[in-house]
mmCIF file with all atom_site columns, C-alpha atoms and ligand atoms in Angstrom:
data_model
loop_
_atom_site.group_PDB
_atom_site.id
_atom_site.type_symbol
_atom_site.label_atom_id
_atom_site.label_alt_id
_atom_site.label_comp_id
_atom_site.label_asym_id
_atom_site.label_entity_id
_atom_site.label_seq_id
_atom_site.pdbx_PDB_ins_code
_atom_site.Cartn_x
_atom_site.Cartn_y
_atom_site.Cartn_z
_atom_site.occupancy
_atom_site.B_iso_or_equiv
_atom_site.pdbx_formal_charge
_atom_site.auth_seq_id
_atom_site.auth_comp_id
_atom_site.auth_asym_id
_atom_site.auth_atom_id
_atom_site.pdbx_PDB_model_num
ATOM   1   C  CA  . UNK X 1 1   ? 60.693  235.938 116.596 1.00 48.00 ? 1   UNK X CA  1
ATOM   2   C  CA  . UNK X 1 2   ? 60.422  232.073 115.421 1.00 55.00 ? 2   UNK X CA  1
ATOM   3   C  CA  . UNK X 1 3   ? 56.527  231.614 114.508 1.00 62.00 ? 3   UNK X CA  1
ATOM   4   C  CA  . UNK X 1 4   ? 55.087  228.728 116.452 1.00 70.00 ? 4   UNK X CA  1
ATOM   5   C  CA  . UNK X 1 5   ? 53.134  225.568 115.348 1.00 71.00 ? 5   UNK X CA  1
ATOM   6   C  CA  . UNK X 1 6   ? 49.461  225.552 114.906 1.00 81.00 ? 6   UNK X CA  1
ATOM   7   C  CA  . UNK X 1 7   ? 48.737  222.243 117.544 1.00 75.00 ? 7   UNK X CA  1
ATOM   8   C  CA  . UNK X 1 8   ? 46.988  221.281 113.424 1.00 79.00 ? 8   UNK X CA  1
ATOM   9   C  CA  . UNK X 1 9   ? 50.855  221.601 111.790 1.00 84.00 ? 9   UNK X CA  1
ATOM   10  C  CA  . UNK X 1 10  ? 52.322  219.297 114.523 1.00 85.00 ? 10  UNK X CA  1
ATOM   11  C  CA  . UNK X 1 11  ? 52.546  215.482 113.594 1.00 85.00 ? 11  UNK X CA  1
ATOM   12  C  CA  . UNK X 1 12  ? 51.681  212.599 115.338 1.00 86.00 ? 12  UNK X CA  1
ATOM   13  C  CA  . UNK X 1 13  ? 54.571  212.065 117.684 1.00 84.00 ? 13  UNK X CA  1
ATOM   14  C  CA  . UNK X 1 14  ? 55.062  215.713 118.126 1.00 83.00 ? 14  UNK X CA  1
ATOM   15  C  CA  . UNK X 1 15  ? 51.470  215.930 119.643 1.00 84.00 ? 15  UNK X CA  1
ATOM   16  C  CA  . UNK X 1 16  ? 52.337  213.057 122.220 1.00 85.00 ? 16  UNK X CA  1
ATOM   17  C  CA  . UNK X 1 17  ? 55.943  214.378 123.163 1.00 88.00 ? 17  UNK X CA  1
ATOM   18  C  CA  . UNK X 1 18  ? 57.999  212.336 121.912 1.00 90.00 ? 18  UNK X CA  1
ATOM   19  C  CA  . UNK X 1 19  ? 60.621  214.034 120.449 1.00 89.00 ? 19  UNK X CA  1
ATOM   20  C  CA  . UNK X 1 20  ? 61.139  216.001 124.221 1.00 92.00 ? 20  UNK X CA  1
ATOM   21  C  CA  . UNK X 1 21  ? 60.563  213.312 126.198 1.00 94.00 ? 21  UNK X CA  1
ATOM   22  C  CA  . UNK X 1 22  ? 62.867  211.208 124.251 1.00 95.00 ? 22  UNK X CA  1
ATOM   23  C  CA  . UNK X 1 23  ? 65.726  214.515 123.926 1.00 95.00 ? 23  UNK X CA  1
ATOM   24  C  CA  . UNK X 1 24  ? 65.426  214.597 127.840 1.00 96.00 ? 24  UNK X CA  1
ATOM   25  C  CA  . UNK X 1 25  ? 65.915  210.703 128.906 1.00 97.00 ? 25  UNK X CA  1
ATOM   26  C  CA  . UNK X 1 26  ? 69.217  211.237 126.055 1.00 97.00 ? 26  UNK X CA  1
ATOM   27  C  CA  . UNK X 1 27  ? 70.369  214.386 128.137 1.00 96.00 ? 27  UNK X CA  1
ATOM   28  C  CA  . UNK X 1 28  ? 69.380  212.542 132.115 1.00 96.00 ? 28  UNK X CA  1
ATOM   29  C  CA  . UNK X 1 29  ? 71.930  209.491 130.829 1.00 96.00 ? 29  UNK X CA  1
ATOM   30  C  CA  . UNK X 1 30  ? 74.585  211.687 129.266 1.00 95.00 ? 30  UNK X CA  1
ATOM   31  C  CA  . UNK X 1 31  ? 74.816  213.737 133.014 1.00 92.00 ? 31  UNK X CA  1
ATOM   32  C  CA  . UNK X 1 32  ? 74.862  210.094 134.551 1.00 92.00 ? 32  UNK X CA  1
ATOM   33  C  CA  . UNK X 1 33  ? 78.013  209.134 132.931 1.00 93.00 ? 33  UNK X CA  1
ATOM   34  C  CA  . UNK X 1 34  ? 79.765  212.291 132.987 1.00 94.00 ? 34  UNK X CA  1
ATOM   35  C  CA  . UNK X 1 35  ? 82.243  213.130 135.654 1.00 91.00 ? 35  UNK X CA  1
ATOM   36  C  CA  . UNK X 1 36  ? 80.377  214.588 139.049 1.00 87.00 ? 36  UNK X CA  1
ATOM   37  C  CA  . UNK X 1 37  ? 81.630  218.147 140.313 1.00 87.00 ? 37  UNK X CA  1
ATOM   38  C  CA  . UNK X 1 38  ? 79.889  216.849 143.927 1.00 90.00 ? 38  UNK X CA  1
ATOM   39  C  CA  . UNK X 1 39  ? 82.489  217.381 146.168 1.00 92.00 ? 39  UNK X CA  1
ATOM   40  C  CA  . UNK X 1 40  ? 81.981  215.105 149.399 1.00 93.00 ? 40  UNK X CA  1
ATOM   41  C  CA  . UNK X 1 41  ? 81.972  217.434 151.370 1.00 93.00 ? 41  UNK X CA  1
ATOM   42  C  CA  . UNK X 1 42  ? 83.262  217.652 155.077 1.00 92.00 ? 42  UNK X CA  1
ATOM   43  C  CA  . UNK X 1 43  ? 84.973  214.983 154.037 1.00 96.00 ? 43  UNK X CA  1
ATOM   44  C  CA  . UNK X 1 44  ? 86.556  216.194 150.764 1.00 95.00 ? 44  UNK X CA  1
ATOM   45  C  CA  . UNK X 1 45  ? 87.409  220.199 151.078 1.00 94.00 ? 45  UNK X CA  1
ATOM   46  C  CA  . UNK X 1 46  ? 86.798  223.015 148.341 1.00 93.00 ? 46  UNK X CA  1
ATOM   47  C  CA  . UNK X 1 47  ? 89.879  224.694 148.104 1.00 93.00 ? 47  UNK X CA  1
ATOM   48  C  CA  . UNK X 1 48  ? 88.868  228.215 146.700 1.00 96.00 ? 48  UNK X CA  1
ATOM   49  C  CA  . UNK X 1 49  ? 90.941  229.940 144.075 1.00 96.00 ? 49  UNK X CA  1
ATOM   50  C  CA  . UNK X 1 50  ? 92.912  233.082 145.244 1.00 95.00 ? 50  UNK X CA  1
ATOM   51  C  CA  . UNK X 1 51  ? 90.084  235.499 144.145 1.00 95.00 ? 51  UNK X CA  1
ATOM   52  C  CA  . UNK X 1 52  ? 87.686  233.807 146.896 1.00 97.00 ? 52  UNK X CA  1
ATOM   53  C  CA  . UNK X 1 53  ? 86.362  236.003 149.582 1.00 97.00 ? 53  UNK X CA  1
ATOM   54  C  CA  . UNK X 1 54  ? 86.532  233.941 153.006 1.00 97.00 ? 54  UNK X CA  1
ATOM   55  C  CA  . UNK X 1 55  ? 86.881  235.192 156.249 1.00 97.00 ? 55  UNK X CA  1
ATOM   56  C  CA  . UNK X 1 56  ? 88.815  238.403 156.837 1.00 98.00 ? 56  UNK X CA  1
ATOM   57  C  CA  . UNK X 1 57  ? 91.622  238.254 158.502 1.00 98.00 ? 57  UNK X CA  1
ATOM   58  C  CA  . UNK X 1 58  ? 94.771  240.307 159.725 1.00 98.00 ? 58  UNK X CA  1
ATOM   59  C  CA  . UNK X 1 59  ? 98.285  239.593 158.771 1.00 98.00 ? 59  UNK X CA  1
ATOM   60  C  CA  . UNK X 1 60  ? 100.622 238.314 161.548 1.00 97.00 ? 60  UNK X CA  1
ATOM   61  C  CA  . UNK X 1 61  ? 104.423 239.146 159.998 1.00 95.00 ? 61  UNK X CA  1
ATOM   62  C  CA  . UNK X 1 62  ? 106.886 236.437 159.781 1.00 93.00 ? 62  UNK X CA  1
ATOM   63  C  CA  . UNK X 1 63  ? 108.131 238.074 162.961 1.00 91.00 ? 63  UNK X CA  1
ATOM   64  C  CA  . UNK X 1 64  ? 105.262 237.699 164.754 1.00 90.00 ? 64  UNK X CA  1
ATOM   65  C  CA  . UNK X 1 65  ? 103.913 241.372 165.059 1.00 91.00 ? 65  UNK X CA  1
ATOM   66  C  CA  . UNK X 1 66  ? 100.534 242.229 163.879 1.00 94.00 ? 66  UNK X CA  1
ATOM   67  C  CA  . UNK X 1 67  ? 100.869 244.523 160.833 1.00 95.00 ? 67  UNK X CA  1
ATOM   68  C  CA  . UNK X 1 68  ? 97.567  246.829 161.054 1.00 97.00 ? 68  UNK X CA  1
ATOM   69  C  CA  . UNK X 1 69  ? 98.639  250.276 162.407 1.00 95.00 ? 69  UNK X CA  1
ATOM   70  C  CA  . UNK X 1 70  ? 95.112  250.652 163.830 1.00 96.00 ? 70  UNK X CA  1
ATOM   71  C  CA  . UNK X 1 71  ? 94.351  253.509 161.565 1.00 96.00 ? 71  UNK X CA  1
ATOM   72  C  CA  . UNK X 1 72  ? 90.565  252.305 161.913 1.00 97.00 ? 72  UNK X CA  1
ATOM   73  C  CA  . UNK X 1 73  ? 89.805  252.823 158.301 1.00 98.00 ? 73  UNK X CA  1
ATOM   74  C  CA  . UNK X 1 74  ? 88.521  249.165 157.651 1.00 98.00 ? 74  UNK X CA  1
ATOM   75  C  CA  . UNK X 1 75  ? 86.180  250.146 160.759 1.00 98.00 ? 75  UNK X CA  1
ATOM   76  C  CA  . UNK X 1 76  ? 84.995  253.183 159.050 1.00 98.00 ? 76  UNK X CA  1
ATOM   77  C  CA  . UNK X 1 77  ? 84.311  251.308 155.791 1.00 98.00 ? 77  UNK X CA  1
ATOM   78  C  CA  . UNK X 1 78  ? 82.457  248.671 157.162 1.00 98.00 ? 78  UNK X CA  1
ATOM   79  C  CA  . UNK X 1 79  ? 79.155  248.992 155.797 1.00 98.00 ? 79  UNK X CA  1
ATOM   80  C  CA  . UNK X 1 80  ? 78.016  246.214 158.595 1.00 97.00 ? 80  UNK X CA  1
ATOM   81  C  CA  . UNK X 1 81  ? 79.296  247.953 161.394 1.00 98.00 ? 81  UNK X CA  1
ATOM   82  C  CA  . UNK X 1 82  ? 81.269  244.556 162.055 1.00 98.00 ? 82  UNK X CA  1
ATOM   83  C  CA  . UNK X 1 83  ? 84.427  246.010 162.738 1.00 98.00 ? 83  UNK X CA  1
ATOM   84  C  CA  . UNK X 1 84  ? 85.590  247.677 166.207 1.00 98.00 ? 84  UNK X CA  1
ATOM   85  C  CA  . UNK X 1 85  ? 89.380  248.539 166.779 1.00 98.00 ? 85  UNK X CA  1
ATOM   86  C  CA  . UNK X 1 86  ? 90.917  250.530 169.347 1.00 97.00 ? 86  UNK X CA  1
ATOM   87  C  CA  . UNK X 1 87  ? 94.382  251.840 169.109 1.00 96.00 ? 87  UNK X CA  1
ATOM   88  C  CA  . UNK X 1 88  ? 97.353  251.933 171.321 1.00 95.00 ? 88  UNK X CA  1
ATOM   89  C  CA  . UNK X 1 89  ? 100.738 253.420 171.241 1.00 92.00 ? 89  UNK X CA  1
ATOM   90  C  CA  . UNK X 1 90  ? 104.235 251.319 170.777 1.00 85.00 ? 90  UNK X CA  1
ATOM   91  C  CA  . UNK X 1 91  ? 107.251 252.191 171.432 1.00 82.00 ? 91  UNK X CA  1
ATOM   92  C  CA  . UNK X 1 92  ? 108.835 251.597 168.271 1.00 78.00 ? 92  UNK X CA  1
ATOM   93  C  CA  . UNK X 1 93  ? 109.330 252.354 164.980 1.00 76.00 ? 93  UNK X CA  1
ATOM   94  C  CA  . UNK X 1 94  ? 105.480 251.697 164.138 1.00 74.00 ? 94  UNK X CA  1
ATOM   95  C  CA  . UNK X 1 95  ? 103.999 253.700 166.539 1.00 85.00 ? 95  UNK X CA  1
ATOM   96  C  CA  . UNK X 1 96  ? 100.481 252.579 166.593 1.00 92.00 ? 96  UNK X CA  1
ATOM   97  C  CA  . UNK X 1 97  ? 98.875  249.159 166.684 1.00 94.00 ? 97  UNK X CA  1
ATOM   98  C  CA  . UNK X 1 98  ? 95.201  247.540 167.768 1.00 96.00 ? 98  UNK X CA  1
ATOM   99  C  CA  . UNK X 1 99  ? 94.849  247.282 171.339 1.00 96.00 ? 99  UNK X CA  1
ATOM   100 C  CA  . UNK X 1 100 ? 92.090  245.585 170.506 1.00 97.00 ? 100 UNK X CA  1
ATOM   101 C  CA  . UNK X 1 101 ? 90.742  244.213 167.035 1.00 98.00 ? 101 UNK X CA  1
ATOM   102 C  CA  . UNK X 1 102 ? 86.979  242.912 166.794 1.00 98.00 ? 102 UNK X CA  1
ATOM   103 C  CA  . UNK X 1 103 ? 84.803  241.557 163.754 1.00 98.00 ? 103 UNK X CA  1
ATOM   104 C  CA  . UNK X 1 104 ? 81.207  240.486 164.902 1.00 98.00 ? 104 UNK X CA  1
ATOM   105 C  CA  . UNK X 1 105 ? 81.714  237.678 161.910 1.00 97.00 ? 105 UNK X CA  1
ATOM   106 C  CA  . UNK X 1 106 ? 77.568  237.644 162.612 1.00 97.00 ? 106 UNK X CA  1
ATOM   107 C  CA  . UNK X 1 107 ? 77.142  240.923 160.911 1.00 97.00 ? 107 UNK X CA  1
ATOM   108 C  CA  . UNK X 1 108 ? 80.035  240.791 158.320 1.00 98.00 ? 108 UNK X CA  1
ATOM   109 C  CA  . UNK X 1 109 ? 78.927  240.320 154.928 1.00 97.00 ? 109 UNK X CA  1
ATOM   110 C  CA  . UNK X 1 110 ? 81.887  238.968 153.095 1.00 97.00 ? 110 UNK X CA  1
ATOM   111 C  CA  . UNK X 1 111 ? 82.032  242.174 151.360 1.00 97.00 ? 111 UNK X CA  1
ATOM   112 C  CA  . UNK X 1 112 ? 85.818  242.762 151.146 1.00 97.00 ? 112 UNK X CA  1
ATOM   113 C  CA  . UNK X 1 113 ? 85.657  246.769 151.476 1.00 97.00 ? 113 UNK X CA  1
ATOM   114 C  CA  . UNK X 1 114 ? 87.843  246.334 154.889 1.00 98.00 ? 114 UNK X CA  1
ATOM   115 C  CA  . UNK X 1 115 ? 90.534  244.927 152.701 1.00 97.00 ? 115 UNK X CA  1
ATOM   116 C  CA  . UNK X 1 116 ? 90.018  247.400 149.908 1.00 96.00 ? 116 UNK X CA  1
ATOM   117 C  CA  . UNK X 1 117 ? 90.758  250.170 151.922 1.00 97.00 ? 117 UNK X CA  1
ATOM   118 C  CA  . UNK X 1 118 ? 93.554  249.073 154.466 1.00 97.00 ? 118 UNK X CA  1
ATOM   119 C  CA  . UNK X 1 119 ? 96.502  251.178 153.443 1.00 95.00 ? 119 UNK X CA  1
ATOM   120 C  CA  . UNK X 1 120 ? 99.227  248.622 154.769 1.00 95.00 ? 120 UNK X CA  1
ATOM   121 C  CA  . UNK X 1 121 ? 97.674  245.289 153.206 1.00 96.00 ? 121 UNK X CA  1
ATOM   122 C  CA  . UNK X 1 122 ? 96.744  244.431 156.997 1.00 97.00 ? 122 UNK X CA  1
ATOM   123 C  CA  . UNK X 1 123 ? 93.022  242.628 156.388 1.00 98.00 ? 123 UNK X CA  1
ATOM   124 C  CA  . UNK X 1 124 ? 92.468  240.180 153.571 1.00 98.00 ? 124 UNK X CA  1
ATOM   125 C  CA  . UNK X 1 125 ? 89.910  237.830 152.764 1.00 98.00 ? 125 UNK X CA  1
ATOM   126 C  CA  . UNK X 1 126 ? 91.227  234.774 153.555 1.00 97.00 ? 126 UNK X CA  1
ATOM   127 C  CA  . UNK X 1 127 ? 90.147  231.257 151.969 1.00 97.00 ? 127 UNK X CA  1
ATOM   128 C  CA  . UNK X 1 128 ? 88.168  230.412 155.146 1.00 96.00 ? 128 UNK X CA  1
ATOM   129 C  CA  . UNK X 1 129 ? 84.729  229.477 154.679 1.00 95.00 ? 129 UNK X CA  1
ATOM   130 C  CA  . UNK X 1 130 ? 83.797  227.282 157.709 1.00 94.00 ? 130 UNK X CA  1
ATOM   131 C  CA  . UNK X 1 131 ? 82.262  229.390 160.715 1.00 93.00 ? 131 UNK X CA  1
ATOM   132 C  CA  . UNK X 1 132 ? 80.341  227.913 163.239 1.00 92.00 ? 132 UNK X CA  1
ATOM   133 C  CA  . UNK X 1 133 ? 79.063  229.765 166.658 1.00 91.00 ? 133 UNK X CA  1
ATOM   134 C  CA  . UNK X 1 134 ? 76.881  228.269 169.605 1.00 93.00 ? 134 UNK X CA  1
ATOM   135 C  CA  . UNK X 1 135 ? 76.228  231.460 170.308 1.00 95.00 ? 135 UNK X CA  1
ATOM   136 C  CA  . UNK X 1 136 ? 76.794  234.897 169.454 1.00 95.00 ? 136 UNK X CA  1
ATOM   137 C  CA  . UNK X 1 137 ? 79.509  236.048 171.689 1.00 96.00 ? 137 UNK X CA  1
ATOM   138 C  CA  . UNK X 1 138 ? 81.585  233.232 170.531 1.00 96.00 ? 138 UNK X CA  1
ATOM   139 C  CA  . UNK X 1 139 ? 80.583  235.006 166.768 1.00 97.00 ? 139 UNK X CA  1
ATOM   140 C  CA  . UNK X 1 140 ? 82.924  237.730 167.644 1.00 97.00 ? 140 UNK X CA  1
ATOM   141 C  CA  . UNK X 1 141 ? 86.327  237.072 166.392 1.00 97.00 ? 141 UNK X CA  1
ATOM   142 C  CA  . UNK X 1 142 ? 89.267  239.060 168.837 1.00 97.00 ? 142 UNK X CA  1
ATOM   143 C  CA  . UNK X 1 143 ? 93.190  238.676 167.430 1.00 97.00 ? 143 UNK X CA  1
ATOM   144 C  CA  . UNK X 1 144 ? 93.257  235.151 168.240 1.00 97.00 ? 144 UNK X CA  1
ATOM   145 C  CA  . UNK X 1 145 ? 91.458  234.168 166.267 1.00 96.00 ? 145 UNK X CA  1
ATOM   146 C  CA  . UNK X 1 146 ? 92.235  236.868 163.579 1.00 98.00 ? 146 UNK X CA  1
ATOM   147 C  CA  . UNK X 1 147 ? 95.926  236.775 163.063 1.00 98.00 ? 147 UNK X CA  1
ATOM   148 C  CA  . UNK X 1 148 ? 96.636  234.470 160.637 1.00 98.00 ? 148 UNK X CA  1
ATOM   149 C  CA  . UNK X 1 149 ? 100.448 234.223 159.523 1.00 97.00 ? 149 UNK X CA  1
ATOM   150 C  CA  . UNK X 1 150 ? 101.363 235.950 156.293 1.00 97.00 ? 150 UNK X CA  1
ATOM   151 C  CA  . UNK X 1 151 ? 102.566 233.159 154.662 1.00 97.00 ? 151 UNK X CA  1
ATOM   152 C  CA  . UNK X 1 152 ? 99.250  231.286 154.916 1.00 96.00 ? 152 UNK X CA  1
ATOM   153 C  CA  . UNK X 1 153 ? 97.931  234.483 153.154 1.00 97.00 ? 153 UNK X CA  1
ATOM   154 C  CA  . UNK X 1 154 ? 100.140 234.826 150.128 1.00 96.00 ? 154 UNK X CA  1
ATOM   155 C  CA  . UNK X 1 155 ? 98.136  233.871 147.572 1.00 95.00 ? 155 UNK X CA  1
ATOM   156 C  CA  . UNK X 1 156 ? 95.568  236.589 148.264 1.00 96.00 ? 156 UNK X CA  1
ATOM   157 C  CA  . UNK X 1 157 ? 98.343  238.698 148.642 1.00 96.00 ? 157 UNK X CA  1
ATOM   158 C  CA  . UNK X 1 158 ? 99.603  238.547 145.669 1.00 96.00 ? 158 UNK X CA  1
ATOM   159 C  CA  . UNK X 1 159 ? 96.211  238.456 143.792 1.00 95.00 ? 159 UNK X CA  1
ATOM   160 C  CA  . UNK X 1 160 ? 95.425  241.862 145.227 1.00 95.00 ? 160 UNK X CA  1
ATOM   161 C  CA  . UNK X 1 161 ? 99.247  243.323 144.517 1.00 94.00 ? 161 UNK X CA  1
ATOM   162 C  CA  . UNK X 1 162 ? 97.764  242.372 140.499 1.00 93.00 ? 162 UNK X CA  1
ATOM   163 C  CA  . UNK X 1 163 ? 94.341  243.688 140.420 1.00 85.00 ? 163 UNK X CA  1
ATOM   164 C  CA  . UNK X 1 164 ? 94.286  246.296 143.112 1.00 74.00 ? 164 UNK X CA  1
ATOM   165 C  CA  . UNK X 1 165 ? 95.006  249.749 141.433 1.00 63.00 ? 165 UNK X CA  1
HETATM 166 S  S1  . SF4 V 2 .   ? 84.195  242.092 154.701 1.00 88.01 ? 1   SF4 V S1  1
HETATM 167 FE FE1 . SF4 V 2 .   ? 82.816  243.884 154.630 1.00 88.01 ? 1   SF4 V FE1 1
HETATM 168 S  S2  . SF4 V 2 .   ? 81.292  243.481 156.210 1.00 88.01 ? 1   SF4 V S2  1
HETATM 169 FE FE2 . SF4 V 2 .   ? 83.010  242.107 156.615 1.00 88.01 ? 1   SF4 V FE2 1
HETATM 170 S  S3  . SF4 V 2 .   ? 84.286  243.199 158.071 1.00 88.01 ? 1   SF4 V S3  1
HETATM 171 FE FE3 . SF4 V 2 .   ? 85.081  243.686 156.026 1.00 88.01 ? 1   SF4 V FE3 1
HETATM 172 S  S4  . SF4 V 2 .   ? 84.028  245.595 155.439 1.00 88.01 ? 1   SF4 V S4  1
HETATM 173 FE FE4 . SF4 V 2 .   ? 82.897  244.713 157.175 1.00 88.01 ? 1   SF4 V FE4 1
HETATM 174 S  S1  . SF4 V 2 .   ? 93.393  246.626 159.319 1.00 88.01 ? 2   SF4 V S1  1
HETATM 175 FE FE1 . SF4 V 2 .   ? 94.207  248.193 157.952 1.00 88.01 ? 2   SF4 V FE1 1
HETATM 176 S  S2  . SF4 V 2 .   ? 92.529  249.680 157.725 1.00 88.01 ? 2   SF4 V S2  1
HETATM 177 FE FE2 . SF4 V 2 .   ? 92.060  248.416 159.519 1.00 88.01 ? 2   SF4 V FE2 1
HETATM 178 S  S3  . SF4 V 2 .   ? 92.860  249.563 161.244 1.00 88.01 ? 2   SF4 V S3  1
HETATM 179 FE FE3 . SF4 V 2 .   ? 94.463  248.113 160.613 1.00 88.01 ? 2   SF4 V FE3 1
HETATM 180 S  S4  . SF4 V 2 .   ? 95.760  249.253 159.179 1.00 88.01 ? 2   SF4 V S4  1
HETATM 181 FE FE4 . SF4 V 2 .   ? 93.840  250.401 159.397 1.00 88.01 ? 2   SF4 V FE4 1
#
């Protein structure tokens, strides 16, 4: 532990500040004239990195069908409760899919478990930061506004495919 000064041991200039007050004004005009990490924002947009947690979303193929088989583990995951699917049967190859897909986006806390657990890369946290509701039925996000196209997701996609074990 550094041993202090006695207010006796300090000079002059010490006693009336000085030194800080002078080390501080240095520091307030180096920040002036370095670059500013402001963004101006709505009108200039953060564009997140890959690892960003926005928004979940599910993937919409390239050939337009939804890609969650409605398994309803993101639902059972959910430690918000945000999540409410209800499956129907197809009559092809995939044999399930979500009648209905819900997130109350009011209770969802960005917490990515939906997306950790989906077995078939179906929900990801997308880059999507700007919500805004009037009111809270218009909080609760159905399919569309949920499917987002796969390609707009790829990114995330691939960041999981690298640190998802
Ligand atoms: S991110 Fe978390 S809170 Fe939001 S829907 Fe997924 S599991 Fe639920
Ligand atoms: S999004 Fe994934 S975890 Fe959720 S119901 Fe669909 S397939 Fe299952």
């Amino acid at each position: 532990m550094t041993e202090k000064k006695r207010l006796k041991d300090l000079t002059l200039l010490e006693k009336m500040y000085l030194p800080q007050i002078v080390k501080g004004l240095a520091l307030t005009l180096k920040q002036m004239f370095s670059p500013s990490v402001t963004l101006q924002y709505p009108e200039v947009k953060f564009e997140p990195p890959s690892s960003y947690r926005g928004r979940p979303v599910l993937v919409k193929e390239q050939n337009e069908t939804e890609r969650c088989v409605a398994c309803g583990l993101c639902a059972r995951v959910c430690p918000a409760l945000a999540i409410e699917v209800q499956a129907a049967e197809t009559e092809q190859e995939k044999e399930r899919y979500p009648e209905k897909f819900e997130i109350n986006m009011l209770r969802c806390i960005f917490c990515g478990f939906c997306e950790e657990v989906c077995p078939e890369e179906a929900i990801v946290m997308s880059k999507d930061y700007e919500l805004v509701f009037h009111d809270r039925e218009s909080a609760i996000y159905g399919k569309d506004k949920l499917l987002v196209p796969v390609n707009d997701l790829q990114d995330r996609i691939d960041y999981l495919r690298k640190f998802k074990k």
